[in-house]
Coordinates of C-alpha atoms and ligand atoms in Angstrom, one line a residue:
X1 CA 194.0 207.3 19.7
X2 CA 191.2 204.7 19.8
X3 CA 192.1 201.5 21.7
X4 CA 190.9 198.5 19.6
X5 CA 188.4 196.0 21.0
X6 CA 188.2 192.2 20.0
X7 CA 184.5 191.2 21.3
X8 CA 183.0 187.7 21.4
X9 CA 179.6 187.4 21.2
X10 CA 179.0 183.9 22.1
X11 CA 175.8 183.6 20.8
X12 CA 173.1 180.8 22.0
X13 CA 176.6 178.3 23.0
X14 CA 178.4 176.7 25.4
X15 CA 177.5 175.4 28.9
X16 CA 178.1 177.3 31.8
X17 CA 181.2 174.7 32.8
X18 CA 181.9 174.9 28.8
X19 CA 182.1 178.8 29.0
X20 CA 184.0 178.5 32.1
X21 CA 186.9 176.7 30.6
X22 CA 186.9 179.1 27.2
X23 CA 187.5 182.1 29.1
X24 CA 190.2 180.9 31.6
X25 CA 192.1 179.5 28.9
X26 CA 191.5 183.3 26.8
X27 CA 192.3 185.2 30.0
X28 CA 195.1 182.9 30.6
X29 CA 196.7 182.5 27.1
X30 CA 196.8 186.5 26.2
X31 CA 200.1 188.2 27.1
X32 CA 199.9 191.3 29.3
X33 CA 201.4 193.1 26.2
X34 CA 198.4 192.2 23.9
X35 CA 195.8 193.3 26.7
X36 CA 197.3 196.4 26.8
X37 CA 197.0 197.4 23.4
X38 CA 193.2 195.4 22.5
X39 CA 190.7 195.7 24.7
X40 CA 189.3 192.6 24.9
X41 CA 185.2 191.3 25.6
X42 CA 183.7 188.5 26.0
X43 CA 179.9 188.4 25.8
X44 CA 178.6 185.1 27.0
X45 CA 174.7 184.2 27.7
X46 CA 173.2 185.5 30.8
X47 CA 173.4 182.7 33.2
X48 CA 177.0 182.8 32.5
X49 CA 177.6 186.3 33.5
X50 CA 177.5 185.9 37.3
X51 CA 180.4 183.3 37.5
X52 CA 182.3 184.8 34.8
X53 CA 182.3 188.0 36.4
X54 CA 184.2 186.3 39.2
X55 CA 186.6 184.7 36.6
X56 CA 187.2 187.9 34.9
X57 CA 187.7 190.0 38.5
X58 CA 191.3 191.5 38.0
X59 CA 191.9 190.2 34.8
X60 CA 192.0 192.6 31.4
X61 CA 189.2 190.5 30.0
X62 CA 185.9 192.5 30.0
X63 CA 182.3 190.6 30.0
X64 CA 179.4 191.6 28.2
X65 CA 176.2 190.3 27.9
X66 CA 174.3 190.0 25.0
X67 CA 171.0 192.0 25.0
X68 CA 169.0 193.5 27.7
X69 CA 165.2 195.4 28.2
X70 CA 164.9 199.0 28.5
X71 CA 162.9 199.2 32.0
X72 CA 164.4 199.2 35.0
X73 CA 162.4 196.8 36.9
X74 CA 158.7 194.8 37.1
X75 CA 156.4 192.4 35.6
X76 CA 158.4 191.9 32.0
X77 CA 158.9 187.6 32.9
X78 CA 161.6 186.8 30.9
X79 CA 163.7 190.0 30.5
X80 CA 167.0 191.1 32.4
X81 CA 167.4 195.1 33.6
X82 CA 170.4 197.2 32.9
X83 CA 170.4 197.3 36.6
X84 CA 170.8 193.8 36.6
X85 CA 173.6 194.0 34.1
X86 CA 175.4 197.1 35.3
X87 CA 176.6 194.8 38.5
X88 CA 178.3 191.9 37.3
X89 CA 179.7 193.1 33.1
X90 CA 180.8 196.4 31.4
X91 CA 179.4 196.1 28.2
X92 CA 176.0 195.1 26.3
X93 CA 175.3 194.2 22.9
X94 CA 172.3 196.1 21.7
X95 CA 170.6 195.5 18.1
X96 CA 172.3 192.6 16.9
X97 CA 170.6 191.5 13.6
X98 CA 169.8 188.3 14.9
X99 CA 167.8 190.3 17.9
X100 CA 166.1 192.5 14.9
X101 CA 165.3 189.4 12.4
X102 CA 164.0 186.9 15.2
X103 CA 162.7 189.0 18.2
X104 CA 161.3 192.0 16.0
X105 CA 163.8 194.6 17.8
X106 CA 162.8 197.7 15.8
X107 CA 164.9 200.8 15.3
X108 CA 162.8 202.8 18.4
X109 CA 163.5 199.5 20.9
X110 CA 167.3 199.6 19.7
X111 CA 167.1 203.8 20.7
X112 CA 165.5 203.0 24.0
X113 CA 167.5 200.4 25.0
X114 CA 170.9 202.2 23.8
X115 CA 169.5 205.3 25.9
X116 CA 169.1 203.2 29.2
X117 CA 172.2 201.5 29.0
X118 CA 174.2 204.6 28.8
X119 CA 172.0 205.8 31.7
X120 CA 172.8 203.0 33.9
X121 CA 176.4 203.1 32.8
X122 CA 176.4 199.8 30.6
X123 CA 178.4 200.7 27.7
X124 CA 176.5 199.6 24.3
X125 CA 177.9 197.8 21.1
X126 CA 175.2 198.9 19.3
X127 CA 175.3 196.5 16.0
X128 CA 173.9 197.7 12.1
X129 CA 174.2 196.3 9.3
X130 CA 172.4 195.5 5.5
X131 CA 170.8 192.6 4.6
X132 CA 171.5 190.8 1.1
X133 CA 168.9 193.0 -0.8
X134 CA 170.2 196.3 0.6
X135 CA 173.2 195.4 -0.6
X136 CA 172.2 194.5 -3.9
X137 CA 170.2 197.3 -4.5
X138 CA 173.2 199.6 -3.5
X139 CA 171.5 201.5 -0.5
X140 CA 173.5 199.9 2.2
X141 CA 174.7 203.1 3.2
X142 CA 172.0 205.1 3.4
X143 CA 170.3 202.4 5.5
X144 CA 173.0 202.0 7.8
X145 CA 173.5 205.7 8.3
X146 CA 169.8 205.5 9.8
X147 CA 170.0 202.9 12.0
X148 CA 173.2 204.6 13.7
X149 CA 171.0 207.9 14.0
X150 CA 167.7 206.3 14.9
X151 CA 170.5 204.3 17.8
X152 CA 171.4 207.7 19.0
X153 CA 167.8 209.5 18.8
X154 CA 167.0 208.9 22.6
X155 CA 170.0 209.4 24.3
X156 CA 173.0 212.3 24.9
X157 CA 176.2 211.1 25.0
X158 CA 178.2 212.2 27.7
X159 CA 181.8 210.3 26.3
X160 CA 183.5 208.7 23.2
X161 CA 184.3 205.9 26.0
X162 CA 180.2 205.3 26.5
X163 CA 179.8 203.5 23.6
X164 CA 181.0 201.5 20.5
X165 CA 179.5 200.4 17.4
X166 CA 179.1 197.2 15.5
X167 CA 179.0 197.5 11.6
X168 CA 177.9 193.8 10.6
X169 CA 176.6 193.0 7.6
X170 CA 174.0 190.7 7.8
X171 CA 175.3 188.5 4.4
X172 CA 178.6 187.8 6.1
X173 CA 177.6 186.7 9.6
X174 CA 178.0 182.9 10.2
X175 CA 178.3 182.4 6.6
X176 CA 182.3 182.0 6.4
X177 CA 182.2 185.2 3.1
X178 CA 183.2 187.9 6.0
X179 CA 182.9 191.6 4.3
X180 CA 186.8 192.7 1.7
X181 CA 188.4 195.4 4.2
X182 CA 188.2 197.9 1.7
X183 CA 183.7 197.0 1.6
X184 CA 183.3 197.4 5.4
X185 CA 185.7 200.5 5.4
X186 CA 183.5 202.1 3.0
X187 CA 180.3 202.0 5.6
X188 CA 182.9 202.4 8.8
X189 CA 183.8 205.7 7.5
X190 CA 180.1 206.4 6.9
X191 CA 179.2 205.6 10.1
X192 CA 182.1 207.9 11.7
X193 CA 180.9 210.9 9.2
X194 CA 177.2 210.2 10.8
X195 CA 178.7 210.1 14.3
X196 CA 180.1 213.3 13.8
X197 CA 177.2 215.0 12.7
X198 CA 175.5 213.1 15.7
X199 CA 177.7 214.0 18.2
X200 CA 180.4 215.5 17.2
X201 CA 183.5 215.5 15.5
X202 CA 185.6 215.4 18.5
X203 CA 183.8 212.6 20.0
X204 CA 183.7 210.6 16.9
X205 CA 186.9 210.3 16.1
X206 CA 187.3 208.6 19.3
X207 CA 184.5 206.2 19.5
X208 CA 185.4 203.0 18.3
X209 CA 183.8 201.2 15.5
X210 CA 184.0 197.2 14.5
X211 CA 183.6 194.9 11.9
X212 CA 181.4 191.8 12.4
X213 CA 180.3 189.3 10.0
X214 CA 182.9 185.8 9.5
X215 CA 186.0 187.8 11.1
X216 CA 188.5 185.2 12.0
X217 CA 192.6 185.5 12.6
X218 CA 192.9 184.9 8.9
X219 CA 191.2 188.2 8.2
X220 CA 191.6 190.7 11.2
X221 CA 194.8 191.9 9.7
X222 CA 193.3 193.4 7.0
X223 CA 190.5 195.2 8.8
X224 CA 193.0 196.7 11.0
X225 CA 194.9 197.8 8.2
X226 CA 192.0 199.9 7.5
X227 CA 192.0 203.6 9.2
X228 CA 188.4 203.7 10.5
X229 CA 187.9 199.8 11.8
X230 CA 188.5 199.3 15.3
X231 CA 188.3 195.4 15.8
X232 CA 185.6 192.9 15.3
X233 CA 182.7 191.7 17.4
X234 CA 183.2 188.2 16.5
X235 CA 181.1 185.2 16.6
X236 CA 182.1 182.0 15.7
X237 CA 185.7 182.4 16.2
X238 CA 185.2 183.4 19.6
X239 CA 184.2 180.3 20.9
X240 CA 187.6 179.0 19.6
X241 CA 189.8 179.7 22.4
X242 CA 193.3 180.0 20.0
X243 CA 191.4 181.5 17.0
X244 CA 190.5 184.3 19.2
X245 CA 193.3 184.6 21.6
X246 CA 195.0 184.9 17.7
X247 CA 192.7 187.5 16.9
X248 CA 193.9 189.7 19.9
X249 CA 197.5 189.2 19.3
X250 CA 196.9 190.1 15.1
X251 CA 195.6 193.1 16.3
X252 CA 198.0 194.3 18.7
X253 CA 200.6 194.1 16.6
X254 CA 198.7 195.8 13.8
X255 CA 197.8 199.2 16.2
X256 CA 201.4 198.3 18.1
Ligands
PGA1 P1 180.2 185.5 13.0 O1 179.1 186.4 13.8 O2 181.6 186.0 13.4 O3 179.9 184.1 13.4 O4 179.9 185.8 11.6 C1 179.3 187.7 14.1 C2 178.2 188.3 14.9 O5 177.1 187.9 14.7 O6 178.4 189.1 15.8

């Protein structure tokens, strides 16, 4: 039985005292019965981690931060280690499409950085997903069943737990026309077919898999209803502290 995640990626937002206030009032508004059954993430930006680690210390809410590099340590200025990482959060997101349109994050950088986390014990949501045009053309899942293998081409996975995947269409994110259920099932089930041949069947049918792209509480019903969609990794709504707290509790019910 998969345990369903509800991940915020908070993107580029919120101060540190802003991002302070968001995830007290999510840790403090979710019932111990809806952390049970969702596991629940938030992935602020780095120089939130540290504090929010504190915040988050016995509590069921997870952190994760939002990229990382794939060396360990030196003269990269700018970049954080999974080293770094492993110390104050659980998980990391890794190939976000934002991180492959604007920062030139190519299929081998997603497969090295995926490989270290998993070394250092960070636990990936590795994120794929179409563009318009692949869509339109009707090879969105040939395209996306590459990028989960060229993900997985550097590393062994040791546990279903070790990872999670992101399926996010690149045409619904931020743009409020999230994905029908039945359209992101479609490429879920893809991607669990792929993992299997990856990794193997036993493992895949325990490695959880998300929608991303406009999810909000209106919608997560309907993905869950859906036998191969584990969650979301949610954007927007997840700086809205009830829209996402909602999100958790939608989800719980739908899995309770
Ligand atoms: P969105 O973003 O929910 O704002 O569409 C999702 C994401 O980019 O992870």
């Amino acid at each position: 039985m998969r345990t369903p995640m509800i991940a915020g990626n908070w993107k580029m937002n919120t101060s540190v005292s802003e991002g302070v206030a968001l995830f007290r009032t999510i840790r403090d508004t979710l019932s111990e019965e809806a952390v049970a059954a969702v596991e629940v993430v938030c992935c602020p930006p780095f120089t939130h981690v540290p504090t929010l680690a504190t915040e988050a210390a016995g509590s069921s809410v997870m952190l994760g931060a939002q990229n990382m590099y794939f060396e360990d340590k030196g003269a990269y200025t700018g970049e954080i280690s999974p080293g770094m990482l492993a110390d104050v959060c659980t998980y990391v997101i890794i190939g976000h499409s934002e991180r492959r349109q604007f920062f030139n994050e190519s299929d081998e950088i997603v497969a090295l950085k995926v490989a270290k986390a998993i070394k250092t014990g960070l636990r990936p949501i590795i994120c794929v997903g179409e563009s318009l045009d692949i869509r339109n053309a009707g090879s969105y899942v040939p395209h996306v069943v590459a990028q989960v293998k060229a993900a997985l081409s550097k590393c062994s996975v040791a546990s279903a737990d070790a990872l999670v995947f992101a399926y996010e269409p690149i045409w619904a994110i931020g743009t409020g026309l999230a994905a029908s259920a039945g359209k992101a099932q479609e490429v879920i089930y893809a991607i669990r077919q792929t993992l299997g041949a990856c990794v193997g069947d036993a493992y895949a049918q325990d490695i959880r898999i998300l929608y991303g792209g406009s999810s909000t509480d209106e919608n997560i019903g309907r993905f869950m209803a859906e036998s191969d969609i584990d969650g979301a990794l949610v954007g927007g709504a997840s700086l809205k502290a009830d829209t996402f707290t909602a999100m958790v509790r939608i989800a719980a019910e739908a899995r309770g």
